[in-house]
mmCIF file of C-alpha atoms in Angstrom:
data_model
loop_
_atom_site.group_PDB
_atom_site.id
_atom_site.type_symbol
_atom_site.label_atom_id
_atom_site.label_comp_id
_atom_site.label_asym_id
_atom_site.label_seq_id
_atom_site.Cartn_x
_atom_site.Cartn_y
_atom_site.Cartn_z
ATOM 1 C CA MET Y 1350 165.380 127.960 17.569
ATOM 2 C CA ARG Y 1351 161.838 128.366 16.118
ATOM 3 C CA PHE Y 1352 160.627 131.509 14.818
ATOM 4 C CA VAL Y 1353 158.503 132.608 17.928
ATOM 5 C CA ASP Y 1354 162.844 132.914 19.840
ATOM 6 C CA LEU Y 1355 162.892 135.954 17.912
ATOM 7 C CA LYS Y 1356 160.698 138.083 19.701
ATOM 8 C CA TYR Y 1357 163.380 138.588 22.244
ATOM 9 C CA LEU Y 1358 164.203 140.955 19.607
ATOM 10 C CA THR Y 1359 161.845 143.188 21.279
ATOM 11 C CA ALA Y 1360 164.171 144.094 24.209
ATOM 12 C CA TYR Y 1361 165.728 146.557 21.461
ATOM 13 C CA LEU Y 1362 163.077 148.682 21.273
ATOM 14 C CA ILE Y 1363 164.105 150.528 24.742
ATOM 15 C CA PRO Y 1364 167.628 151.154 22.794
ATOM 16 C CA LEU Y 1365 165.670 152.174 19.841
ATOM 17 C CA CYS Y 1366 164.296 154.910 21.165
ATOM 18 C CA ALA Y 1367 166.973 156.539 22.819
ATOM 19 C CA ILE Y 1368 168.429 156.435 19.180
ATOM 20 C CA LEU Y 1369 166.186 158.469 18.128
ATOM 21 C CA GLY Y 1370 165.411 160.136 20.969
ATOM 22 C CA VAL Y 1371 169.175 161.313 20.206
ATOM 23 C CA PHE Y 1372 168.210 162.367 16.267
ATOM 24 C CA TYR Y 1373 165.534 164.160 17.046
ATOM 25 C CA PRO Y 1374 165.373 165.783 20.607
ATOM 26 C CA ALA Y 1375 163.054 168.623 19.984
ATOM 27 C CA GLN Y 1376 160.287 165.770 19.037
ATOM 28 C CA LEU Y 1377 161.001 162.755 20.775
ATOM 29 C CA SER Y 1378 164.035 163.210 23.786
ATOM 30 C CA TYR Y 1379 160.891 161.246 26.329
ATOM 31 C CA LEU Y 1380 159.809 158.470 23.542
ATOM 32 C CA THR Y 1381 161.843 156.270 25.712
ATOM 33 C CA PRO Y 1382 160.147 156.662 29.397
ATOM 34 C CA ILE Y 1383 156.980 156.972 27.486
ATOM 35 C CA LEU Y 1384 157.734 153.579 26.253
ATOM 36 C CA THR Y 1385 158.715 151.935 29.155
ATOM 37 C CA PHE Y 1386 156.020 153.610 31.246
ATOM 38 C CA GLY Y 1387 152.758 154.704 28.889
ATOM 39 C CA VAL Y 1388 152.590 152.462 26.033
ATOM 40 C CA VAL Y 1389 154.015 149.186 27.495
ATOM 41 C CA PRO Y 1390 151.812 149.246 31.204
ATOM 42 C CA VAL Y 1391 149.179 150.317 28.726
ATOM 43 C CA LEU Y 1392 149.180 147.288 26.041
ATOM 44 C CA GLU Y 1393 149.969 144.614 29.356
ATOM 45 C CA LEU Y 1394 146.623 145.840 30.374
ATOM 46 C CA PHE Y 1395 145.352 144.398 27.303
ATOM 47 C CA THR Y 1396 147.562 141.360 26.572
ATOM 48 C CA PRO Y 1397 147.349 137.500 27.742
ATOM 49 C CA GLN Y 1398 149.495 136.232 30.233
ATOM 50 C CA LEU Y 1399 151.980 133.212 29.185
ATOM 51 C CA THR Y 1400 152.544 130.455 31.726
ATOM 52 C CA GLN Y 1401 153.047 128.220 29.411
ATOM 53 C CA ASN Y 1402 156.644 126.371 30.217
ATOM 54 C CA LEU Y 1403 159.341 124.621 27.236
ATOM 55 C CA SER Y 1404 159.393 121.124 26.704
ATOM 56 C CA LYS Y 1405 162.345 119.197 27.765
ATOM 57 C CA THR Y 1406 162.948 118.853 23.657
ATOM 58 C CA ASP Y 1407 163.250 122.769 23.666
ATOM 59 C CA LYS Y 1408 165.035 123.370 26.390
ATOM 60 C CA SER Y 1409 167.516 121.103 25.379
ATOM 61 C CA SER Y 1410 167.936 122.987 22.295
ATOM 62 C CA LYS Y 1411 167.766 126.351 23.496
ATOM 63 C CA ALA Y 1412 169.471 125.880 26.193
ATOM 64 C CA THR Y 1413 173.198 125.759 23.713
ATOM 65 C CA HIS Y 1414 171.906 128.178 20.708
ATOM 66 C CA PRO Y 1415 174.295 130.923 20.235
ATOM 67 C CA PHE Y 1416 171.417 133.035 19.240
ATOM 68 C CA PHE Y 1417 170.315 133.535 22.703
ATOM 69 C CA ASP Y 1418 173.459 134.797 24.408
ATOM 70 C CA TRP Y 1419 174.677 137.120 21.577
ATOM 71 C CA LEU Y 1420 171.967 138.940 21.858
ATOM 72 C CA LEU Y 1421 172.677 139.662 25.146
ATOM 73 C CA TYR Y 1422 176.261 141.074 23.786
ATOM 74 C CA PHE Y 1423 174.998 142.967 20.866
ATOM 75 C CA ASN Y 1424 173.969 145.130 24.268
ATOM 76 C CA LEU Y 1425 177.592 146.132 24.836
ATOM 77 C CA PRO Y 1426 178.467 147.714 21.842
ATOM 78 C CA LEU Y 1427 174.982 149.121 21.649
ATOM 79 C CA VAL Y 1428 174.944 151.054 25.192
ATOM 80 C CA TYR Y 1429 177.935 152.362 24.548
ATOM 81 C CA PHE Y 1430 176.883 154.186 20.924
ATOM 82 C CA ILE Y 1431 173.685 155.584 22.458
ATOM 83 C CA LEU Y 1432 176.227 156.373 25.971
ATOM 84 C CA GLY Y 1433 178.388 158.313 23.570
ATOM 85 C CA PHE Y 1434 176.013 159.479 21.113
ATOM 86 C CA ALA Y 1435 173.973 161.205 23.195
ATOM 87 C CA LEU Y 1436 176.929 162.833 25.068
ATOM 88 C CA PHE Y 1437 178.383 163.700 22.101
ATOM 89 C CA SER Y 1438 174.771 165.534 21.132
ATOM 90 C CA ILE Y 1439 174.501 167.295 24.092
ATOM 91 C CA GLU Y 1440 177.699 168.204 24.383
ATOM 92 C CA PHE Y 1441 177.830 170.556 20.566
ATOM 93 C CA ASN Y 1442 174.586 170.282 19.745
ATOM 94 C CA GLU Y 1443 172.511 173.414 22.203
ATOM 95 C CA LEU Y 1444 169.396 171.960 23.530
ATOM 96 C CA THR Y 1445 166.942 173.064 25.527
ATOM 97 C CA SER Y 1446 166.921 171.879 29.367
ATOM 98 C CA THR Y 1447 163.988 169.703 29.336
ATOM 99 C CA GLN Y 1448 164.978 168.125 25.918
ATOM 100 C CA ILE Y 1449 168.680 167.419 28.127
ATOM 101 C CA ILE Y 1450 166.772 165.836 31.215
ATOM 102 C CA GLY Y 1451 164.695 163.622 28.366
ATOM 103 C CA LEU Y 1452 167.915 162.248 27.195
ATOM 104 C CA VAL Y 1453 169.529 161.754 30.438
ATOM 105 C CA ILE Y 1454 166.120 159.928 31.558
ATOM 106 C CA SER Y 1455 165.713 157.927 28.223
ATOM 107 C CA VAL Y 1456 169.684 157.371 28.226
ATOM 108 C CA GLY Y 1457 169.358 155.656 32.199
ATOM 109 C CA ILE Y 1458 166.374 153.512 31.343
ATOM 110 C CA VAL Y 1459 168.927 151.826 29.063
ATOM 111 C CA LEU Y 1460 171.703 151.525 30.926
ATOM 112 C CA GLY Y 1461 169.285 149.355 33.566
ATOM 113 C CA SER Y 1462 167.559 147.831 31.310
ATOM 114 C CA ASN Y 1463 170.306 146.999 29.032
ATOM 115 C CA GLY Y 1464 172.858 147.244 30.828
ATOM 116 C CA ILE Y 1465 172.725 146.204 34.679
ATOM 117 C CA ASN Y 1466 170.175 143.835 33.152
ATOM 118 C CA VAL Y 1467 171.852 141.981 30.753
ATOM 119 C CA ALA Y 1468 175.102 141.761 33.089
ATOM 120 C CA HIS Y 1469 172.746 140.163 35.941
ATOM 121 C CA GLU Y 1470 172.187 137.386 32.750
ATOM 122 C CA LEU Y 1471 175.851 137.034 32.304
ATOM 123 C CA GLY Y 1472 177.662 137.680 35.781
ATOM 124 C CA HIS Y 1473 175.538 134.353 36.621
ATOM 125 C CA ARG Y 1474 177.604 133.020 33.931
ATOM 126 C CA GLU Y 1475 181.356 131.155 34.489
ATOM 127 C CA ASN Y 1476 183.062 131.991 31.266
ATOM 128 C CA LYS Y 1477 185.306 134.730 31.081
ATOM 129 C CA CYS Y 1478 184.067 136.551 28.925
ATOM 130 C CA SER Y 1479 180.823 137.077 29.815
ATOM 131 C CA GLN Y 1480 182.029 138.042 33.308
ATOM 132 C CA LEU Y 1481 183.566 140.696 31.242
ATOM 133 C CA VAL Y 1482 180.761 141.992 29.347
ATOM 134 C CA ALA Y 1483 178.605 142.019 32.336
ATOM 135 C CA LYS Y 1484 181.216 143.968 34.188
ATOM 136 C CA LEU Y 1485 181.642 146.631 31.178
ATOM 137 C CA LEU Y 1486 177.937 147.032 31.478
ATOM 138 C CA LEU Y 1487 177.690 148.061 34.448
ATOM 139 C CA LEU Y 1488 180.484 150.440 34.526
ATOM 140 C CA PRO Y 1489 178.151 152.988 33.352
ATOM 141 C CA SER Y 1490 176.027 153.068 36.048
ATOM 142 C CA HIS Y 1491 178.471 152.542 38.643
ATOM 143 C CA TYR Y 1492 177.450 149.741 39.888
ATOM 144 C CA THR Y 1493 180.317 147.079 38.804
ATOM 145 C CA HIS Y 1494 180.619 145.760 42.770
ATOM 146 C CA PHE Y 1495 176.207 144.089 41.908
ATOM 147 C CA THR Y 1496 178.059 140.662 40.289
ATOM 148 C CA THR Y 1497 180.598 140.174 43.434
ATOM 149 C CA GLU Y 1498 177.420 140.957 46.423
ATOM 150 C CA HIS Y 1499 174.180 139.525 43.962
ATOM 151 C CA ASN Y 1500 176.008 136.615 43.838
ATOM 152 C CA PHE Y 1501 177.957 136.192 46.448
ATOM 153 C CA GLY Y 1502 175.190 137.915 48.540
ATOM 154 C CA HIS Y 1503 172.148 138.066 47.638
ATOM 155 C CA HIS Y 1504 171.409 134.519 46.256
ATOM 156 C CA ALA Y 1505 172.321 133.587 49.825
ATOM 157 C CA LYS Y 1506 170.294 136.050 51.866
ATOM 158 C CA VAL Y 1507 167.882 136.436 50.117
ATOM 159 C CA SER Y 1508 164.205 137.456 51.753
ATOM 160 C CA THR Y 1509 165.927 137.746 54.875
ATOM 161 C CA PRO Y 1510 166.663 140.876 56.920
ATOM 162 C CA GLU Y 1511 170.237 140.239 56.198
ATOM 163 C CA ASP Y 1512 169.653 140.838 52.720
ATOM 164 C CA PRO Y 1513 170.016 144.937 51.601
ATOM 165 C CA ALA Y 1514 168.009 144.163 48.128
ATOM 166 C CA THR Y 1515 164.890 142.088 50.428
ATOM 167 C CA ALA Y 1516 162.292 145.219 50.867
ATOM 168 C CA ARG Y 1517 160.666 144.900 54.450
ATOM 169 C CA LEU Y 1518 156.618 145.053 54.804
ATOM 170 C CA ASN Y 1519 155.948 149.085 54.550
ATOM 171 C CA GLN Y 1520 158.989 150.132 53.494
ATOM 172 C CA SER Y 1521 158.616 152.264 50.611
ATOM 173 C CA VAL Y 1522 160.656 152.225 47.452
ATOM 174 C CA PHE Y 1523 162.271 155.636 47.805
ATOM 175 C CA SER Y 1524 163.584 154.921 51.876
ATOM 176 C CA PHE Y 1525 164.744 151.336 49.666
ATOM 177 C CA TRP Y 1526 166.669 153.165 47.168
ATOM 178 C CA PHE Y 1527 169.248 154.015 49.913
ATOM 179 C CA THR Y 1528 169.204 151.443 51.663
ATOM 180 C CA SER Y 1529 169.408 148.912 49.274
ATOM 181 C CA SER Y 1530 172.726 150.494 47.080
ATOM 182 C CA THR Y 1531 174.579 151.380 50.230
ATOM 183 C CA ARG Y 1532 174.123 148.222 51.927
ATOM 184 C CA GLN Y 1533 175.071 146.653 48.847
ATOM 185 C CA TYR Y 1534 178.246 148.338 48.259
ATOM 186 C CA LYS Y 1535 179.378 147.616 51.983
ATOM 187 C CA ASN Y 1536 178.741 144.033 52.081
ATOM 188 C CA ALA Y 1537 180.572 143.225 48.207
ATOM 189 C CA TRP Y 1538 183.508 144.996 50.028
ATOM 190 C CA ARG Y 1539 183.067 142.550 53.472
ATOM 191 C CA LEU Y 1540 182.196 139.784 50.727
ATOM 192 C CA GLN Y 1541 185.517 140.118 48.935
ATOM 193 C CA LYS Y 1542 187.489 140.644 52.250
ATOM 194 C CA HIS Y 1543 186.292 137.338 53.127
ATOM 195 C CA LEU Y 1544 186.761 135.339 49.241
ATOM 196 C CA LEU Y 1545 189.854 136.843 49.387
ATOM 197 C CA ASN Y 1546 190.744 134.748 52.537
ATOM 198 C CA SER Y 1547 189.499 132.230 52.073
ATOM 199 C CA LYS Y 1548 191.744 131.287 49.311
ATOM 200 C CA ASN Y 1549 194.928 132.950 50.645
ATOM 201 C CA GLN Y 1550 194.725 135.653 48.212
ATOM 202 C CA LYS Y 1551 196.391 139.321 48.885
ATOM 203 C CA PHE Y 1552 194.337 142.452 48.870
ATOM 204 C CA TRP Y 1553 196.653 144.237 46.360
ATOM 205 C CA ALA Y 1554 196.006 141.505 43.537
ATOM 206 C CA LEU Y 1555 194.252 141.123 40.296
ATOM 207 C CA HIS Y 1556 192.224 138.558 42.350
ATOM 208 C CA ASN Y 1557 190.145 141.313 44.442
ATOM 209 C CA SER Y 1558 187.491 142.143 41.952
ATOM 210 C CA MET Y 1559 186.093 144.700 44.092
ATOM 211 C CA LEU Y 1560 189.760 146.500 43.864
ATOM 212 C CA ILE Y 1561 189.909 146.711 39.688
ATOM 213 C CA ASN Y 1562 186.215 147.740 39.642
ATOM 214 C CA THR Y 1563 187.133 150.857 42.003
ATOM 215 C CA ILE Y 1564 190.002 151.347 39.374
ATOM 216 C CA LEU Y 1565 187.342 150.430 36.772
ATOM 217 C CA GLN Y 1566 185.136 152.946 38.051
ATOM 218 C CA PHE Y 1567 187.579 156.103 38.797
ATOM 219 C CA VAL Y 1568 188.614 155.777 35.186
ATOM 220 C CA TYR Y 1569 185.395 155.800 33.369
ATOM 221 C CA ILE Y 1570 185.000 158.969 35.566
ATOM 222 C CA SER Y 1571 187.676 161.018 34.406
ATOM 223 C CA LEU Y 1572 187.471 159.794 31.144
ATOM 224 C CA LEU Y 1573 184.202 161.376 31.041
ATOM 225 C CA PHE Y 1574 185.781 164.982 32.454
ATOM 226 C CA ILE Y 1575 188.738 164.573 30.120
ATOM 227 C CA ILE Y 1576 186.713 164.474 26.770
ATOM 228 C CA PHE Y 1577 183.655 166.271 27.724
ATOM 229 C CA SER Y 1578 182.551 169.327 29.674
ATOM 230 C CA TRP Y 1579 182.197 168.920 33.436
ATOM 231 C CA GLN Y 1580 178.633 170.113 32.990
ATOM 232 C CA THR Y 1581 177.846 166.946 30.365
ATOM 233 C CA ALA Y 1582 180.239 164.830 32.619
ATOM 234 C CA ALA Y 1583 177.983 165.447 35.617
ATOM 235 C CA LEU Y 1584 175.000 164.308 32.793
ATOM 236 C CA ALA Y 1585 176.724 161.007 32.133
ATOM 237 C CA ILE Y 1586 176.754 160.361 35.884
ATOM 238 C CA SER Y 1587 173.025 161.147 36.677
ATOM 239 C CA MET Y 1588 172.163 159.035 33.223
ATOM 240 C CA GLY Y 1589 174.320 156.051 35.812
ATOM 241 C CA MET Y 1590 172.022 157.008 38.535
ATOM 242 C CA VAL Y 1591 169.135 156.548 36.816
ATOM 243 C CA GLY Y 1592 169.971 153.080 35.560
ATOM 244 C CA PHE Y 1593 170.943 151.693 39.263
ATOM 245 C CA LEU Y 1594 167.949 154.050 40.895
ATOM 246 C CA LEU Y 1595 165.543 151.678 38.001
ATOM 247 C CA LEU Y 1596 167.527 148.621 38.939
ATOM 248 C CA GLU Y 1597 166.837 149.030 42.578
ATOM 249 C CA SER Y 1598 163.319 149.959 41.563
ATOM 250 C CA ILE Y 1599 163.273 146.402 40.591
ATOM 251 C CA ASN Y 1600 164.969 144.910 42.844
ATOM 252 C CA TYR Y 1601 162.423 146.079 45.230
ATOM 253 C CA ILE Y 1602 159.389 144.825 44.032
ATOM 254 C CA GLU Y 1603 160.977 141.542 42.955
ATOM 255 C CA HIS Y 1604 161.033 140.467 46.702
ATOM 256 C CA TYR Y 1605 158.977 143.018 48.327
ATOM 257 C CA GLY Y 1606 157.759 141.923 52.140
ATOM 258 C CA LEU Y 1607 158.846 138.418 51.336
ATOM 259 C CA LEU Y 1608 161.025 136.496 54.093
ATOM 260 C CA ARG Y 1609 161.874 133.177 54.503
ATOM 261 C CA LYS Y 1610 161.452 131.432 57.787
ATOM 262 C CA GLN Y 1611 164.402 130.356 60.276
ATOM 263 C CA ARG Y 1612 165.427 127.028 62.157
ATOM 264 C CA LYS Y 1613 165.940 126.702 65.785
ATOM 265 C CA SER Y 1614 169.622 127.257 65.150
ATOM 266 C CA GLY Y 1615 169.181 130.358 63.334
ATOM 267 C CA ARG Y 1616 169.904 129.208 60.025
ATOM 268 C CA TYR Y 1617 166.950 129.968 56.867
ATOM 269 C CA TYR Y 1618 164.967 127.255 55.259
ATOM 270 C CA PRO Y 1619 166.403 127.321 51.380
ATOM 271 C CA VAL Y 1620 165.235 129.295 49.354
ATOM 272 C CA LYS Y 1621 162.161 128.916 47.052
ATOM 273 C CA GLU Y 1622 160.035 129.581 44.265
ATOM 274 C CA ILE Y 1623 157.551 131.210 46.765
ATOM 275 C CA HIS Y 1624 160.111 134.067 47.874
ATOM 276 C CA SER Y 1625 160.342 136.086 44.576
ATOM 277 C CA TRP Y 1626 157.188 137.876 42.910
ATOM 278 C CA ASN Y 1627 156.953 136.758 39.781
ATOM 279 C CA SER Y 1628 155.129 138.769 36.477
ATOM 280 C CA ASN Y 1629 154.085 136.983 32.996
ATOM 281 C CA HIS Y 1630 153.325 139.405 31.308
ATOM 282 C CA LEU Y 1631 154.433 138.602 27.653
ATOM 283 C CA LEU Y 1632 156.453 142.460 27.547
ATOM 284 C CA GLY Y 1633 157.937 142.905 30.381
ATOM 285 C CA ARG Y 1634 159.436 139.093 30.154
ATOM 286 C CA ILE Y 1635 160.784 139.727 27.283
ATOM 287 C CA LEU Y 1636 161.504 143.247 27.095
ATOM 288 C CA LEU Y 1637 163.691 142.410 30.282
ATOM 289 C CA TYR Y 1638 164.985 138.882 29.074
ATOM 290 C CA GLU Y 1639 162.660 137.007 31.377
ATOM 291 C CA LEU Y 1640 163.935 138.536 34.314
ATOM 292 C CA THR Y 1641 160.401 139.165 35.533
ATOM 293 C CA ARG Y 1642 160.581 135.108 35.730
ATOM 294 C CA HIS Y 1643 162.207 136.133 38.894
ATOM 295 C CA SER Y 1644 161.290 132.747 41.216
ATOM 296 C CA ASP Y 1645 162.774 130.336 39.270
ATOM 297 C CA HIS Y 1646 165.890 132.108 38.508
ATOM 298 C CA HIS Y 1647 166.742 132.425 42.242
ATOM 299 C CA TYR Y 1648 165.845 128.069 42.589
ATOM 300 C CA ARG Y 1649 167.776 127.812 39.952
ATOM 301 C CA ALA Y 1650 170.987 130.798 39.186
ATOM 302 C CA SER Y 1651 172.728 129.361 36.713
ATOM 303 C CA LYS Y 1652 169.265 129.157 34.056
ATOM 304 C CA LYS Y 1653 169.454 130.993 31.086
ATOM 305 C CA TYR Y 1654 166.605 133.302 30.320
ATOM 306 C CA GLN Y 1655 165.420 131.495 27.692
ATOM 307 C CA LEU Y 1656 164.813 128.581 29.841
ATOM 308 C CA LEU Y 1657 163.170 129.906 32.740
ATOM 309 C CA ASP Y 1658 160.454 128.607 34.233
ATOM 310 C CA TYR Y 1659 156.025 129.025 36.118
ATOM 311 C CA TYR Y 1660 155.664 127.981 39.097
ATOM 312 C CA SER Y 1661 151.649 128.219 39.904
ATOM 313 C CA THR Y 1662 153.046 128.495 43.507
ATOM 314 C CA SER Y 1663 155.192 131.558 43.348
ATOM 315 C CA PRO Y 1664 153.713 134.408 44.547
ATOM 316 C CA GLU Y 1665 152.603 136.376 41.239
ATOM 317 C CA LEU Y 1666 152.027 140.558 40.860
ATOM 318 C CA PRO Y 1667 149.065 141.796 39.607
ATOM 319 C CA TYR Y 1668 150.552 143.889 37.018
ATOM 320 C CA GLY Y 1669 153.758 143.729 34.888
ATOM 321 C CA TYR Y 1670 157.206 145.346 36.332
ATOM 322 C CA PRO Y 1671 157.062 148.745 34.187
ATOM 323 C CA THR Y 1672 153.487 149.082 35.911
ATOM 324 C CA SER Y 1673 154.439 147.519 39.523
ATOM 325 C CA ILE Y 1674 157.282 150.304 39.406
ATOM 326 C CA LEU Y 1675 154.999 153.304 38.920
ATOM 327 C CA ILE Y 1676 152.562 152.162 41.704
ATOM 328 C CA ALA Y 1677 155.690 152.098 43.581
ATOM 329 C CA PHE Y 1678 156.444 155.677 44.084
ATOM 330 C CA VAL Y 1679 152.823 156.309 45.278
ATOM 331 C CA PRO Y 1680 153.269 154.034 48.481
ATOM 332 C CA PRO Y 1681 150.067 154.422 49.783
ATOM 333 C CA LEU Y 1682 149.137 152.484 46.696
ATOM 334 C CA TRP Y 1683 151.449 150.315 46.524
ATOM 335 C CA PHE Y 1684 150.925 148.877 50.182
ATOM 336 C CA ALA Y 1685 146.807 149.050 49.916
ATOM 337 C CA LEU Y 1686 147.691 146.524 46.705
ATOM 338 C CA MET Y 1687 150.968 144.577 48.048
ATOM 339 C CA ASN Y 1688 150.533 144.279 51.477
ATOM 340 C CA PRO Y 1689 147.528 141.767 51.534
ATOM 341 C CA LYS Y 1690 148.780 139.119 48.708
ATOM 342 C CA ILE Y 1691 152.446 138.636 51.073
ATOM 343 C CA PRO Y 1692 151.606 135.218 52.787
ATOM 344 C CA LYS Y 1693 149.953 135.905 56.499
ATOM 345 C CA ASP Y 1694 153.022 133.963 58.101
ATOM 346 C CA MET Y 1695 155.483 136.238 55.731
ATOM 347 C CA ARG Y 1696 153.658 139.073 57.146
ATOM 348 C CA GLU Y 1697 153.891 137.743 60.757
ATOM 349 C CA LEU Y 1698 158.004 137.089 60.606
ATOM 350 C CA ALA Y 1699 158.575 140.701 59.902
ATOM 351 C CA THR Y 1700 157.190 141.459 62.551
ATOM 352 C CA GLN Y 1701 159.815 138.947 64.705
ATOM 353 C CA GLU Y 1702 163.516 139.433 65.573
ATOM 354 C CA PRO Y 1703 165.410 136.665 63.614
ATOM 355 C CA LEU Y 1704 167.238 134.170 65.664
ATOM 356 C CA LYS Y 1705 171.033 133.878 65.780
ATOM 357 C CA ALA Y 1706 172.408 131.460 64.242
ATOM 358 C CA ALA Y 1707 174.504 129.356 66.473
#
């Protein structure tokens, strides 16, 4: 590990701003969204895009260094501390409606960036500890089904009409929020049943992750109403919704309009680096643990975040993730900016009926 690797500590800026917002709600309750969707986009206009890849030697040393994993694991106590701190502050302090809304948005952003995003990284690890931490990080955002659908659904069907997390050409982000979140949940149950059947396992068993996930979600929400007033519990649920809508906004910009071709048999050609939108804007990269090098993640899903590569052949977003999300909130502007950047053959695929697999 080198001194430059400490750059990933920057990912804690978002939680730090949320903590400051809870401490000083009158002045800083909106600091987190201001940093995420105000300061970062402006700074990225003046900071370079870094496209260098690591050498084989650096990759070898960083692949097993515990520093990079502990950066991820520390998000578990951090996320729950911020969530609990904010809820107790709302419950026992006399905050204005404006301050409460600021805290709901701020904690929601933390749940999305340092919760779901980190869970996404750890959910691809095979060890049980990482899987457990991922599940606990997804819990406050009501998205414990994410790992099942993402690993076995999204990575298999990405950039096809069959993938709920791939936005269609000319689909707005607001429409995508609904179609992606509902279809992913349904798909997670379908995939779980298939996994159980393939291993001859029963539905009512610990092997049924979706069943365990559902129980955990029920227990979590029940505890909210037991510990807090119904108003504060409802706000905690709203924080989770902000978190998963942030995730779905990221899903939206990661694969918008990109499609894989089909063989005559109806099967799709393999996923390549051309099937995800990338961004090499430095701040977005380190704030999201290299999620913005998304093409390589889909090319090699098991590769750790600190090892992801840049491909010159990958389609590039003109701006970083935070700026792109803001633009997506204005659909006509997003379509005008992004539609011409989608390869012509993929735009043509969007108008064709998919073939049925033989």
